[in-house]
Amino acid sequence: MSASAAPTTVEITKIEASNLQEAPRPRRISARTAILGGVLVLWLVVFALWNGRGTDALPTAALNDVHHFFDAVKDWVAANRSSNVVLVALDGVRVVVNAVVQAMLAVFAATPYGLGYPEIGWLGSVLLFGWIAWVSANARVAALTVGFLLVIGVQGLYLPAMQTLAITLSAVFFALLVGIPLGIWTGRSPRVEKVVTPVLDFMQTMPTFVYLAPLALIFLIGPAAAVIATLIYAAPPVIRLTAHGVRDIPESIDESVASLGATPRQRLRTVVLPLARTSIVLGINQTTMAALSMVTISALIAAPGLGQAVVQALQSLNVGRAFNAGLAVVLLAIVLDRVTTAIGRRADPAVAAARRVADPRPRRIAFAVGAAIVVTGIFLSRSQVWAAVFPAQVEIGDVIETSVNAASGQVNSVLGGVTSAVQAIVTSTLINPLQALLEQSPIAVIMAVFTVIAFVAGRWMLAAGTLAGMVAVWTLGVWGPSMVTLASTLVATTFTVAIALVVGVWMGRAPRVDAAIRPILDAAQTMPAFVYLVPFLGLFGTNRFTAIVAAIVFAAPVAIKIIADAIRQLPETLVEVALSTGSSPWQDVTKVQLPMIRQAITLAVNQALIYVLSMVVIGGLVGGGGLGYLVVAGFVQIELFGKGLAAGLAIVIWGMLLDRTTQAFAHRAPRAPAAPAAPTRRLRRSTTTRRTTAHA
């Protein structure tokens, strides 16, 4: 090999593996590590000397000028809703959205007139949704759809489920109406992409709670505000994935069609949309799941449906009722996920071609017979009471609630000592010390520490933005609650990354383990965030620890997948050469594989932070405290509206700061060498919502 030739992957891995056999050498500490270590040591010294000085002592119920300003804005909006031009225009948007939502609610849930029966009763709805699943997917998905809808009815939650479904479908309709055209435009115009991408990043970084208060102020509480909030949260996936599908179309194909004289509209219809179909359908799946999650949370602004049942159960600490409602949410999420996923598979050109080869006549006859059955069911549901309202005689929701409460009591009696001990140990050794360090350190010191960390990660621009963001949080008057939330977020993220490293490496090295665990992770990513609070509420009660454990379970799937995919994408020769030199599996993991996926690990930390922050805020419903508690209090206590809005803005700021800092570390992390003959894919930051990795 010539001196100028680049080493191959095999040679690189031989060098790495041979280093395992050499005597350990003292490693040089990098400048970044030295700076970070020095800053942390100095922080602890300052904390020991000036503990409790220069901190924020504003009580929870106390208000400052910023909070009064937000309250004044709320009063102004209420007083000028019918006279201000902008507010009148926004109210017109609310009227249009509300008309669509009310129409969907009237069709599937209850009409606002007459006896209040839906236009299509439970029998017609179940048959209709089953037939749609059959036509768009297959008989197995259709059977699952019918079965799960009947189970929800037996739970006594059919009406709330239909309300949730109606609002979800309305939100998805508006999200697709806006998202697909915008995604096509973004994919075809680099200038538009530069403008749209930061906006989408902001929308996806912002925790879902934050949307609710300002939107309820402008659009009033109710289904319309819930749909608009859901639209903001659920639109980014379809925009990003549509743009991705459009960008991936080879330029040569588009140019060839243009050279034949096709107009831009013809090229869009005949080339762009067919070739980008798979990505667009995947975006629809992600948008639908995000919409369901947000609709559930929108119960806080009086959106009807299953979310109301979950929130009321959490507030009353009724574990059985929360479990029953949470199970219905999960079943509805699985139905929507399976149907849209099956549609995505059928959108694949190879699958579509195989289906065209088969004789479609028997299927068409079967679909026609099924359509006749659906029409009959709809007719019965419009003319017979038993087919319009789900029969209460078969409902067993109270039995489920009582059984779960009894089981929860037995579990607590058996495991109460263990759970209390674990909770006490983690709280006393990790949560309380870290929270005390953040709360009792001088505010100027905290700002200096995080500014230096940002400078090490991304230099001056990121450092200046971090300092400005923290000053804004202090100005908002919620510095103390911010430190409570930050402490819980850091503890939960630490555990999440530790679990992700162990499970992710195991999955990446063992295909059978990956095949067994990945479906569980996929299922976990379909569940709305509210549902994660239910089981831990029964085990640990209402406190910070419950919110932290729920956040760990909520954030772990995406971090585990990132690590597992990175390990699996490493060249196989890396492991083979390392083992051939006599290294143990432990040495192979710690000395070779983990160092080579450092960028993926940093990305996993980034995603874990964002997921944990979102969930810890929701934990305010079960005693998590911090910013989440203030946001919830702003909904239920009119005098704390301004402070709740300030807390929401603080959550946005911290989310952006943590996201940008960890992204900067990820970009500066060294990448693993790729094999020349079979280059591995470079991991990038997720461009979709929380569940995109489930279908990657």
Short mmCIF file of N, CA and C in Angstrom, two decimals, residues 36-53 436-438 440-442 445-446 449:
data_model
loop_
_atom_site.label_atom_id
_atom_site.label_comp_id
_atom_site.label_asym_id
_atom_site.label_seq_id
_atom_site.Cartn_x
_atom_site.Cartn_y
_atom_site.Cartn_z
N LEU A 36 -14.48 21.32 31.16
CA LEU A 36 -15.73 20.90 31.80
C LEU A 36 -15.49 20.42 33.22
N GLY A 37 -14.44 19.62 33.43
CA GLY A 37 -14.13 19.15 34.77
C GLY A 37 -13.79 20.28 35.71
N GLY A 38 -13.00 21.24 35.22
CA GLY A 38 -12.66 22.38 36.06
C GLY A 38 -13.86 23.21 36.44
N VAL A 39 -14.77 23.40 35.50
CA VAL A 39 -15.98 24.18 35.78
C VAL A 39 -16.84 23.49 36.83
N LEU A 40 -16.99 22.18 36.73
CA LEU A 40 -17.81 21.45 37.70
C LEU A 40 -17.19 21.50 39.10
N VAL A 41 -15.86 21.35 39.18
CA VAL A 41 -15.18 21.42 40.48
C VAL A 41 -15.35 22.81 41.09
N LEU A 42 -15.16 23.84 40.27
CA LEU A 42 -15.32 25.21 40.76
C LEU A 42 -16.75 25.46 41.22
N TRP A 43 -17.72 24.90 40.49
CA TRP A 43 -19.13 25.04 40.87
C TRP A 43 -19.37 24.45 42.26
N LEU A 44 -18.83 23.25 42.52
CA LEU A 44 -19.02 22.63 43.83
C LEU A 44 -18.37 23.44 44.93
N VAL A 45 -17.22 24.03 44.63
CA VAL A 45 -16.55 24.86 45.64
C VAL A 45 -17.39 26.09 45.97
N VAL A 46 -17.90 26.76 44.94
CA VAL A 46 -18.73 27.94 45.15
C VAL A 46 -20.01 27.57 45.90
N PHE A 47 -20.58 26.41 45.56
CA PHE A 47 -21.79 25.97 46.26
C PHE A 47 -21.51 25.76 47.74
N ALA A 48 -20.36 25.18 48.08
CA ALA A 48 -20.02 24.95 49.48
C ALA A 48 -19.82 26.27 50.24
N LEU A 49 -19.32 27.29 49.55
CA LEU A 49 -19.02 28.55 50.21
C LEU A 49 -20.23 29.49 50.27
N TRP A 50 -21.03 29.51 49.21
CA TRP A 50 -22.14 30.46 49.12
C TRP A 50 -23.48 29.76 48.94
N ASN A 51 -23.66 28.67 49.66
CA ASN A 51 -24.91 27.91 49.57
C ASN A 51 -26.08 28.76 50.04
N GLY A 52 -27.08 28.91 49.15
CA GLY A 52 -28.29 29.64 49.50
C GLY A 52 -28.23 31.13 49.25
N ARG A 53 -27.11 31.67 48.79
CA ARG A 53 -27.00 33.10 48.53
C ARG A 53 -27.23 33.38 47.04
N ALA A 436 -30.81 20.41 45.21
CA ALA A 436 -30.24 21.40 46.14
C ALA A 436 -29.09 22.15 45.48
N LEU A 437 -28.26 21.44 44.72
CA LEU A 437 -27.14 22.09 44.03
C LEU A 437 -27.65 23.14 43.05
N LEU A 438 -28.72 22.82 42.34
CA LEU A 438 -29.26 23.76 41.35
C LEU A 438 -30.05 24.89 42.00
N GLN A 440 -29.92 25.97 45.27
CA GLN A 440 -29.23 26.76 46.29
C GLN A 440 -27.95 27.42 45.79
N SER A 441 -27.53 27.10 44.58
CA SER A 441 -26.36 27.80 44.02
C SER A 441 -26.77 29.19 43.56
N PRO A 442 -25.87 30.16 43.67
CA PRO A 442 -26.20 31.50 43.15
C PRO A 442 -26.58 31.45 41.67
N VAL A 445 -23.86 31.90 39.18
CA VAL A 445 -22.96 30.74 39.01
C VAL A 445 -23.59 29.73 38.05
N ILE A 446 -24.89 29.46 38.22
CA ILE A 446 -25.57 28.53 37.32
C ILE A 446 -25.47 29.03 35.88
N VAL A 449 -21.93 28.49 34.56
CA VAL A 449 -21.61 27.08 34.29
C VAL A 449 -22.22 26.63 32.96
#
